Amino acid sequence: MSARQAVFRAGDPVDAFYILNSGRLRVEHPGSGDLAQLDEHPLGEVSAGEGFGESSLLDRKQRRTKSVSCASPRCEVVSIRGGEFLRVVDKSRLVRDSFESLHQRR
C-alpha cells in the first residue's frame, strides 16, 4: 500500500486483525460528529512488527472507531480474518490474556 492509503477508516466494518510487516502507520480518531468526517486527530503510530485492530474484535464492535493509514512511502500489512483471530484467542487463555493486556494498555 502507498502513502496515505487507508487500512481502514472509522465507520468501516470490523472484520480483521492486522500486523504491520513493513512501514509505519498513523492512527487517527475522527473529529466530532460524523465518523466518516475527514477532520481527524492523530492518536499515535504503528511500527513494523506490531499488530492492531484487536480492540474492536475483542469488544465485538460492528464498526471501527478509528482510522489507520500508511504514514511512510510504502506499507505492507497482513490481515487475519476476525473469526479466525477470535477462534485462536478463545482457544488459548495465554493468548487471550496477552491481547486483553494489550487492549487495556491502549
JSON list of C-alpha atoms in Angstrom, two decimals:
[
{"chain": "A", "resi": 1, "resn": "MET", "atom": "CA", "xyz": [0.00, 0.00, 0.00]},
{"chain": "A", "resi": 2, "resn": "SER", "atom": "CA", "xyz": [1.19, 3.52, -0.68]},
{"chain": "A", "resi": 3, "resn": "ALA", "atom": "CA", "xyz": [1.46, 6.68, 1.44]},
{"chain": "A", "resi": 4, "resn": "ARG", "atom": "CA", "xyz": [-1.82, 7.94, 2.93]},
{"chain": "A", "resi": 5, "resn": "GLN", "atom": "CA", "xyz": [-3.75, 4.85, 1.78]},
{"chain": "A", "resi": 6, "resn": "ALA", "atom": "CA", "xyz": [-6.13, 3.63, 4.49]},
{"chain": "A", "resi": 7, "resn": "VAL", "atom": "CA", "xyz": [-6.04, 0.15, 6.01]},
{"chain": "A", "resi": 8, "resn": "PHE", "atom": "CA", "xyz": [-9.46, 1.02, 7.42]},
{"chain": "A", "resi": 9, "resn": "ARG", "atom": "CA", "xyz": [-11.43, 4.13, 8.32]},
{"chain": "A", "resi": 10, "resn": "ALA", "atom": "CA", "xyz": [-13.69, 4.95, 11.23]},
{"chain": "A", "resi": 11, "resn": "GLY", "atom": "CA", "xyz": [-17.11, 3.54, 10.42]},
{"chain": "A", "resi": 12, "resn": "ASP", "atom": "CA", "xyz": [-15.78, 0.57, 8.40]},
{"chain": "A", "resi": 13, "resn": "PRO", "atom": "CA", "xyz": [-16.94, -2.92, 9.43]},
{"chain": "A", "resi": 14, "resn": "VAL", "atom": "CA", "xyz": [-14.78, -4.76, 11.97]},
{"chain": "A", "resi": 15, "resn": "ASP", "atom": "CA", "xyz": [-13.60, -7.79, 10.02]},
{"chain": "A", "resi": 16, "resn": "ALA", "atom": "CA", "xyz": [-9.89, -8.44, 10.70]},
{"chain": "A", "resi": 17, "resn": "PHE", "atom": "CA", "xyz": [-6.82, -8.21, 12.91]},
{"chain": "A", "resi": 18, "resn": "TYR", "atom": "CA", "xyz": [-3.75, -6.73, 11.24]},
{"chain": "A", "resi": 19, "resn": "ILE", "atom": "CA", "xyz": [0.02, -6.95, 11.53]},
{"chain": "A", "resi": 20, "resn": "LEU", "atom": "CA", "xyz": [2.27, -4.30, 10.01]},
{"chain": "A", "resi": 21, "resn": "ASN", "atom": "CA", "xyz": [5.07, -6.12, 8.20]},
{"chain": "A", "resi": 22, "resn": "SER", "atom": "CA", "xyz": [6.92, -3.02, 6.98]},
{"chain": "A", "resi": 23, "resn": "GLY", "atom": "CA", "xyz": [6.50, 0.74, 7.00]},
{"chain": "A", "resi": 24, "resn": "ARG", "atom": "CA", "xyz": [4.76, 2.97, 9.52]},
{"chain": "A", "resi": 25, "resn": "LEU", "atom": "CA", "xyz": [1.04, 3.59, 10.07]},
{"chain": "A", "resi": 26, "resn": "ARG", "atom": "CA", "xyz": [-0.78, 6.56, 11.56]},
{"chain": "A", "resi": 27, "resn": "VAL", "atom": "CA", "xyz": [-3.76, 6.01, 13.90]},
{"chain": "A", "resi": 28, "resn": "GLU", "atom": "CA", "xyz": [-6.35, 8.78, 13.92]},
{"chain": "A", "resi": 29, "resn": "HIS", "atom": "CA", "xyz": [-9.61, 9.46, 15.68]},
{"chain": "A", "resi": 30, "resn": "PRO", "atom": "CA", "xyz": [-12.31, 11.25, 13.70]},
{"chain": "A", "resi": 31, "resn": "GLY", "atom": "CA", "xyz": [-13.29, 14.78, 14.69]},
{"chain": "A", "resi": 32, "resn": "SER", "atom": "CA", "xyz": [-16.58, 15.37, 16.44]},
{"chain": "A", "resi": 33, "resn": "GLY", "atom": "CA", "xyz": [-19.67, 14.44, 14.51]},
{"chain": "A", "resi": 34, "resn": "ASP", "atom": "CA", "xyz": [-19.84, 12.06, 11.57]},
{"chain": "A", "resi": 35, "resn": "LEU", "atom": "CA", "xyz": [-17.45, 9.07, 11.78]},
{"chain": "A", "resi": 36, "resn": "ALA", "atom": "CA", "xyz": [-16.61, 9.43, 8.10]},
{"chain": "A", "resi": 37, "resn": "GLN", "atom": "CA", "xyz": [-15.54, 13.05, 8.59]},
{"chain": "A", "resi": 38, "resn": "LEU", "atom": "CA", "xyz": [-12.12, 13.93, 7.13]},
{"chain": "A", "resi": 39, "resn": "ASP", "atom": "CA", "xyz": [-11.14, 16.16, 10.07]},
{"chain": "A", "resi": 40, "resn": "GLU", "atom": "CA", "xyz": [-9.18, 13.55, 12.02]},
{"chain": "A", "resi": 41, "resn": "HIS", "atom": "CA", "xyz": [-6.88, 13.86, 15.01]},
{"chain": "A", "resi": 42, "resn": "PRO", "atom": "CA", "xyz": [-3.67, 11.80, 15.34]},
{"chain": "A", "resi": 43, "resn": "LEU", "atom": "CA", "xyz": [-3.57, 9.33, 18.23]},
{"chain": "A", "resi": 44, "resn": "GLY", "atom": "CA", "xyz": [-0.31, 7.54, 17.50]},
{"chain": "A", "resi": 45, "resn": "GLU", "atom": "CA", "xyz": [1.61, 5.30, 15.16]},
{"chain": "A", "resi": 46, "resn": "VAL", "atom": "CA", "xyz": [2.03, 1.60, 14.48]},
{"chain": "A", "resi": 47, "resn": "SER", "atom": "CA", "xyz": [5.57, 0.37, 13.76]},
{"chain": "A", "resi": 48, "resn": "ALA", "atom": "CA", "xyz": [6.70, -2.65, 11.76]},
{"chain": "A", "resi": 49, "resn": "GLY", "atom": "CA", "xyz": [6.10, -5.87, 13.68]},
{"chain": "A", "resi": 50, "resn": "GLU", "atom": "CA", "xyz": [3.15, -4.52, 15.67]},
{"chain": "A", "resi": 51, "resn": "GLY", "atom": "CA", "xyz": [-0.42, -5.79, 15.49]},
{"chain": "A", "resi": 52, "resn": "PHE", "atom": "CA", "xyz": [-3.54, -3.64, 15.57]},
{"chain": "A", "resi": 53, "resn": "GLY", "atom": "CA", "xyz": [-7.31, -3.85, 15.28]},
{"chain": "A", "resi": 54, "resn": "GLU", "atom": "CA", "xyz": [-7.77, -6.33, 18.11]},
{"chain": "A", "resi": 55, "resn": "SER", "atom": "CA", "xyz": [-9.67, -3.95, 20.39]},
{"chain": "A", "resi": 56, "resn": "SER", "atom": "CA", "xyz": [-12.75, -3.76, 18.20]},
{"chain": "A", "resi": 57, "resn": "LEU", "atom": "CA", "xyz": [-12.71, -7.53, 17.68]},
{"chain": "A", "resi": 58, "resn": "LEU", "atom": "CA", "xyz": [-12.35, -8.28, 21.40]},
{"chain": "A", "resi": 59, "resn": "ASP", "atom": "CA", "xyz": [-15.14, -5.81, 22.22]},
{"chain": "A", "resi": 60, "resn": "ARG", "atom": "CA", "xyz": [-17.30, -7.40, 19.48]},
{"chain": "A", "resi": 61, "resn": "LYS", "atom": "CA", "xyz": [-17.90, -4.00, 17.89]},
{"chain": "A", "resi": 62, "resn": "GLN", "atom": "CA", "xyz": [-19.55, -3.81, 14.49]},
{"chain": "A", "resi": 63, "resn": "ARG", "atom": "CA", "xyz": [-17.78, -0.66, 13.21]},
{"chain": "A", "resi": 64, "resn": "ARG", "atom": "CA", "xyz": [-14.27, 0.79, 13.52]},
{"chain": "A", "resi": 65, "resn": "THR", "atom": "CA", "xyz": [-13.94, 3.85, 15.75]},
{"chain": "A", "resi": 66, "resn": "LYS", "atom": "CA", "xyz": [-10.50, 4.93, 14.48]},
{"chain": "A", "resi": 67, "resn": "SER", "atom": "CA", "xyz": [-8.78, 5.26, 11.12]},
{"chain": "A", "resi": 68, "resn": "VAL", "atom": "CA", "xyz": [-5.40, 3.73, 10.26]},
{"chain": "A", "resi": 69, "resn": "SER", "atom": "CA", "xyz": [-3.43, 4.77, 7.18]},
{"chain": "A", "resi": 70, "resn": "CYS", "atom": "CA", "xyz": [0.06, 4.42, 5.72]},
{"chain": "A", "resi": 71, "resn": "ALA", "atom": "CA", "xyz": [2.39, 7.13, 7.10]},
{"chain": "A", "resi": 72, "resn": "SER", "atom": "CA", "xyz": [5.51, 6.12, 5.17]},
{"chain": "A", "resi": 73, "resn": "PRO", "atom": "CA", "xyz": [6.16, 5.86, 1.42]},
{"chain": "A", "resi": 74, "resn": "ARG", "atom": "CA", "xyz": [5.08, 2.19, 1.42]},
{"chain": "A", "resi": 75, "resn": "CYS", "atom": "CA", "xyz": [3.45, -0.14, 3.95]},
{"chain": "A", "resi": 76, "resn": "GLU", "atom": "CA", "xyz": [2.91, -3.89, 3.93]},
{"chain": "A", "resi": 77, "resn": "VAL", "atom": "CA", "xyz": [0.05, -5.09, 6.09]},
{"chain": "A", "resi": 78, "resn": "VAL", "atom": "CA", "xyz": [-1.01, -8.69, 6.73]},
{"chain": "A", "resi": 79, "resn": "SER", "atom": "CA", "xyz": [-4.58, -9.39, 7.82]},
{"chain": "A", "resi": 80, "resn": "ILE", "atom": "CA", "xyz": [-6.15, -12.25, 9.74]},
{"chain": "A", "resi": 81, "resn": "ARG", "atom": "CA", "xyz": [-9.90, -12.62, 9.40]},
{"chain": "A", "resi": 82, "resn": "GLY", "atom": "CA", "xyz": [-11.78, -11.61, 12.51]},
{"chain": "A", "resi": 83, "resn": "GLY", "atom": "CA", "xyz": [-13.39, -15.02, 13.00]},
{"chain": "A", "resi": 84, "resn": "GLU", "atom": "CA", "xyz": [-10.02, -16.78, 12.79]},
{"chain": "A", "resi": 85, "resn": "PHE", "atom": "CA", "xyz": [-8.46, -14.29, 15.21]},
{"chain": "A", "resi": 86, "resn": "LEU", "atom": "CA", "xyz": [-11.26, -14.79, 17.74]},
{"chain": "A", "resi": 87, "resn": "ARG", "atom": "CA", "xyz": [-11.08, -18.60, 17.45]},
{"chain": "A", "resi": 88, "resn": "VAL", "atom": "CA", "xyz": [-7.36, -18.51, 18.35]},
{"chain": "A", "resi": 89, "resn": "VAL", "atom": "CA", "xyz": [-7.98, -16.08, 21.20]},
{"chain": "A", "resi": 90, "resn": "ASP", "atom": "CA", "xyz": [-10.86, -18.21, 22.53]},
{"chain": "A", "resi": 91, "resn": "LYS", "atom": "CA", "xyz": [-8.79, -21.43, 22.37]},
{"chain": "A", "resi": 92, "resn": "SER", "atom": "CA", "xyz": [-5.86, -20.19, 24.42]},
{"chain": "A", "resi": 93, "resn": "ARG", "atom": "CA", "xyz": [-6.10, -18.47, 27.79]},
{"chain": "A", "resi": 94, "resn": "LEU", "atom": "CA", "xyz": [-2.48, -17.26, 27.38]},
{"chain": "A", "resi": 95, "resn": "VAL", "atom": "CA", "xyz": [-3.24, -15.64, 24.01]},
{"chain": "A", "resi": 96, "resn": "ARG", "atom": "CA", "xyz": [-6.46, -14.11, 25.36]},
{"chain": "A", "resi": 97, "resn": "ASP", "atom": "CA", "xyz": [-4.68, -12.70, 28.42]},
{"chain": "A", "resi": 98, "resn": "SER", "atom": "CA", "xyz": [-1.94, -11.25, 26.22]},
{"chain": "A", "resi": 99, "resn": "PHE", "atom": "CA", "xyz": [-4.40, -9.47, 23.93]},
{"chain": "A", "resi": 100, "resn": "GLU", "atom": "CA", "xyz": [-6.58, -8.33, 26.83]},
{"chain": "A", "resi": 101, "resn": "SER", "atom": "CA", "xyz": [-3.50, -6.81, 28.47]},
{"chain": "A", "resi": 102, "resn": "LEU", "atom": "CA", "xyz": [-2.58, -5.03, 25.24]},
{"chain": "A", "resi": 103, "resn": "HIS", "atom": "CA", "xyz": [-6.17, -3.85, 24.88]},
{"chain": "A", "resi": 104, "resn": "GLN", "atom": "CA", "xyz": [-6.09, -2.35, 28.40]},
{"chain": "A", "resi": 105, "resn": "ARG", "atom": "CA", "xyz": [-2.78, -0.52, 27.76]},
{"chain": "A", "resi": 106, "resn": "ARG", "atom": "CA", "xyz": [-4.17, 1.11, 24.62]}
]
